[in-house]
Amino acid sequence: VSHTVMVTEDQFGKIKYEAESPDEGALVEAASALGWDFRSRTNQGLAVNVARDDGRGIETLQYTVLAVNAFNSARKRMSAVVRTPADEILVLVKGADNVMLERAASRHPLLEAHLSEFAQEGLRTLVLGRRRIDAAEFADWHAEYERAQSA
């Protein structure tokens, strides 16, 4: 859900993802392979097809994008605030492992061991994070966000 990928269809109706970066395209394709199939984007949100918990087919979940802090080289991460179909507000973040781990609520030794191993192999890694926030915290944050956007 935290990405800028656009969906198109080829002449045969097959979904194609158009991404600003190969990393984003790869993440969305991997999520699709794992059952979270990104289907569409509008100005207000996006739709994802997922298998129903009861095993009876696919359901489309609509997420409303409330705010986005785009990736840049200074922050080394992208953040999106979304409203879920269950009416929860989530902050979803993806970014460079070192930047994300500095902000993590807790550290997991196994994760850190894997990231170290990947780095030794010369692989780049992204870490994903999320946090639920309540409506009051979102309102306070969003007011400050809007001031910053218009400055």
Short mmCIF file of C-alpha atoms in Angstrom, two decimals:
data_model
loop_
_atom_site.label_atom_id
_atom_site.label_comp_id
_atom_site.label_asym_id
_atom_site.label_seq_id
_atom_site.Cartn_x
_atom_site.Cartn_y
_atom_site.Cartn_z
CA VAL A 1 0.00 0.00 0.00
CA SER A 2 2.96 2.31 0.60
CA HIS A 3 4.18 2.83 -2.95
CA THR A 4 3.73 4.96 -6.07
CA VAL A 5 3.19 2.13 -8.57
CA MET A 6 0.50 2.55 -11.23
CA VAL A 7 -1.50 -0.29 -12.80
CA THR A 8 -2.13 -0.69 -16.51
CA GLU A 9 -3.43 -3.55 -18.63
CA ASP A 10 -1.82 -4.83 -21.79
CA GLN A 11 -3.83 -5.63 -24.94
CA PHE A 12 -4.71 -9.05 -23.51
CA GLY A 13 -6.02 -7.67 -20.20
CA LYS A 14 -2.97 -8.73 -18.21
CA ILE A 15 -2.05 -6.42 -15.34
CA LYS A 16 1.24 -4.54 -15.70
CA TYR A 17 2.87 -2.48 -12.98
CA GLU A 18 4.58 0.80 -13.83
CA ALA A 19 6.99 1.81 -11.10
CA GLU A 20 9.24 4.82 -10.54
CA SER A 21 12.00 2.46 -9.45
CA PRO A 22 12.82 -1.21 -9.98
CA ASP A 23 12.68 -1.67 -6.18
CA GLU A 24 9.07 -0.53 -5.98
CA GLY A 25 8.06 -2.68 -8.91
CA ALA A 26 9.73 -5.71 -7.36
CA LEU A 27 8.02 -5.13 -4.00
CA VAL A 28 4.56 -4.85 -5.56
CA GLU A 29 5.16 -7.93 -7.72
CA ALA A 30 6.37 -9.90 -4.67
CA ALA A 31 3.31 -8.83 -2.66
CA SER A 32 1.12 -9.97 -5.55
CA ALA A 33 2.84 -13.36 -5.60
CA LEU A 34 2.09 -13.62 -1.86
CA GLY A 35 -1.62 -12.92 -2.31
CA TRP A 36 -1.84 -9.12 -2.01
CA ASP A 37 -2.63 -8.20 -5.60
CA PHE A 38 -2.52 -4.44 -6.23
CA ARG A 39 -5.31 -3.58 -8.69
CA SER A 40 -5.85 0.17 -9.03
CA ARG A 41 -4.99 3.65 -7.80
CA THR A 42 -7.03 6.85 -7.69
CA ASN A 43 -6.24 10.28 -6.28
CA GLN A 44 -7.78 9.23 -2.97
CA GLY A 45 -6.62 5.66 -2.56
CA LEU A 46 -5.95 2.25 -3.94
CA ALA A 47 -7.47 -1.21 -4.20
CA VAL A 48 -5.88 -4.54 -3.36
CA ASN A 49 -7.33 -8.00 -4.04
CA VAL A 50 -6.70 -10.53 -1.26
CA ALA A 51 -7.90 -14.04 -0.53
CA ARG A 52 -10.77 -14.04 1.94
CA ASP A 53 -10.03 -15.39 5.42
CA ASP A 54 -12.82 -17.97 5.04
CA GLY A 55 -11.23 -19.32 1.85
CA ARG A 56 -14.23 -18.33 -0.28
CA GLY A 57 -12.68 -16.39 -3.09
CA ILE A 58 -11.12 -12.97 -3.37
CA GLU A 59 -12.18 -9.67 -1.83
CA THR A 60 -11.14 -6.18 -2.84
CA LEU A 61 -9.89 -3.97 -0.04
CA GLN A 62 -9.97 -0.20 -0.48
CA TYR A 63 -7.32 1.88 1.29
CA THR A 64 -7.66 5.66 1.51
CA VAL A 65 -4.36 7.49 1.28
CA LEU A 66 -4.45 10.35 3.79
CA ALA A 67 -0.89 11.65 3.33
CA VAL A 68 2.43 10.73 1.74
CA ASN A 69 6.00 11.73 2.52
CA ALA A 70 7.83 10.77 -0.65
CA PHE A 71 11.17 9.02 -0.62
CA ASN A 72 14.18 11.29 -0.77
CA SER A 73 17.88 10.78 -0.25
CA ALA A 74 17.94 12.73 3.02
CA ARG A 75 15.16 10.72 4.74
CA LYS A 76 16.02 7.43 2.96
CA ARG A 77 12.44 6.30 3.41
CA MET A 78 8.88 6.77 2.17
CA SER A 79 5.90 7.09 4.49
CA ALA A 80 2.19 6.85 3.78
CA VAL A 81 -0.68 7.38 6.18
CA VAL A 82 -3.71 5.34 5.16
CA ARG A 83 -7.18 4.52 6.39
CA THR A 84 -7.83 0.80 6.19
CA PRO A 85 -11.12 -0.91 5.28
CA ALA A 86 -11.50 -1.57 9.04
CA ASP A 87 -11.31 2.23 9.60
CA GLU A 88 -7.89 2.06 11.28
CA ILE A 89 -5.30 4.71 10.55
CA LEU A 90 -1.86 3.26 9.81
CA VAL A 91 1.49 4.85 9.17
CA LEU A 92 3.29 2.61 6.67
CA VAL A 93 6.99 3.18 6.09
CA LYS A 94 9.64 1.56 3.94
CA GLY A 95 13.24 2.55 3.81
CA ALA A 96 16.92 1.81 4.18
CA ASP A 97 17.60 -0.70 6.91
CA ASN A 98 19.90 1.54 8.96
CA VAL A 99 17.40 4.43 8.98
CA MET A 100 14.43 2.21 9.77
CA LEU A 101 16.13 0.28 12.57
CA GLU A 102 17.06 3.57 14.28
CA ARG A 103 13.33 4.29 14.54
CA ALA A 104 12.09 0.81 15.41
CA ALA A 105 10.13 0.34 18.64
CA SER A 106 12.07 -2.87 19.26
CA ARG A 107 15.07 -4.63 17.77
CA HIS A 108 15.06 -8.25 16.65
CA PRO A 109 18.46 -9.98 16.74
CA LEU A 110 17.55 -12.47 14.00
CA LEU A 111 16.46 -9.65 11.67
CA GLU A 112 19.65 -7.75 12.36
CA ALA A 113 21.71 -10.90 11.70
CA HIS A 114 19.99 -11.42 8.34
CA LEU A 115 20.46 -7.77 7.37
CA SER A 116 24.15 -8.00 8.27
CA GLU A 117 24.50 -11.16 6.18
CA PHE A 118 22.77 -9.52 3.20
CA ALA A 119 25.02 -6.45 3.50
CA GLN A 120 28.14 -8.65 3.53
CA GLU A 121 26.89 -10.20 0.28
CA GLY A 122 26.52 -6.72 -1.21
CA LEU A 123 22.72 -6.82 -1.27
CA ARG A 124 20.57 -3.75 -0.63
CA THR A 125 17.69 -4.20 1.75
CA LEU A 126 14.53 -2.33 2.56
CA VAL A 127 12.79 -2.59 5.90
CA LEU A 128 9.03 -2.16 6.25
CA GLY A 129 7.34 -0.70 9.29
CA ARG A 130 3.86 0.19 10.44
CA ARG A 131 2.18 1.88 13.35
CA ARG A 132 -1.47 2.37 14.26
CA ILE A 133 -2.42 5.88 15.32
CA ASP A 134 -5.69 7.14 16.71
CA ALA A 135 -7.81 9.87 15.16
CA ALA A 136 -6.64 12.56 17.59
CA GLU A 137 -2.95 11.87 16.94
CA PHE A 138 -3.61 11.84 13.21
CA ALA A 139 -5.50 15.17 13.38
CA ASP A 140 -2.61 16.84 15.25
CA TRP A 141 -0.01 15.40 12.89
CA HIS A 142 -2.03 16.19 9.77
CA ALA A 143 -2.48 19.85 10.75
CA GLU A 144 1.31 20.16 11.08
CA TYR A 145 1.80 18.23 7.81
CA GLU A 146 -0.56 20.61 5.95
CA ARG A 147 1.31 23.66 7.32
CA ALA A 148 4.60 22.17 6.15
CA GLN A 149 3.17 21.38 2.69
CA SER A 150 2.05 24.96 2.19
CA ALA A 151 5.27 26.57 3.50
#
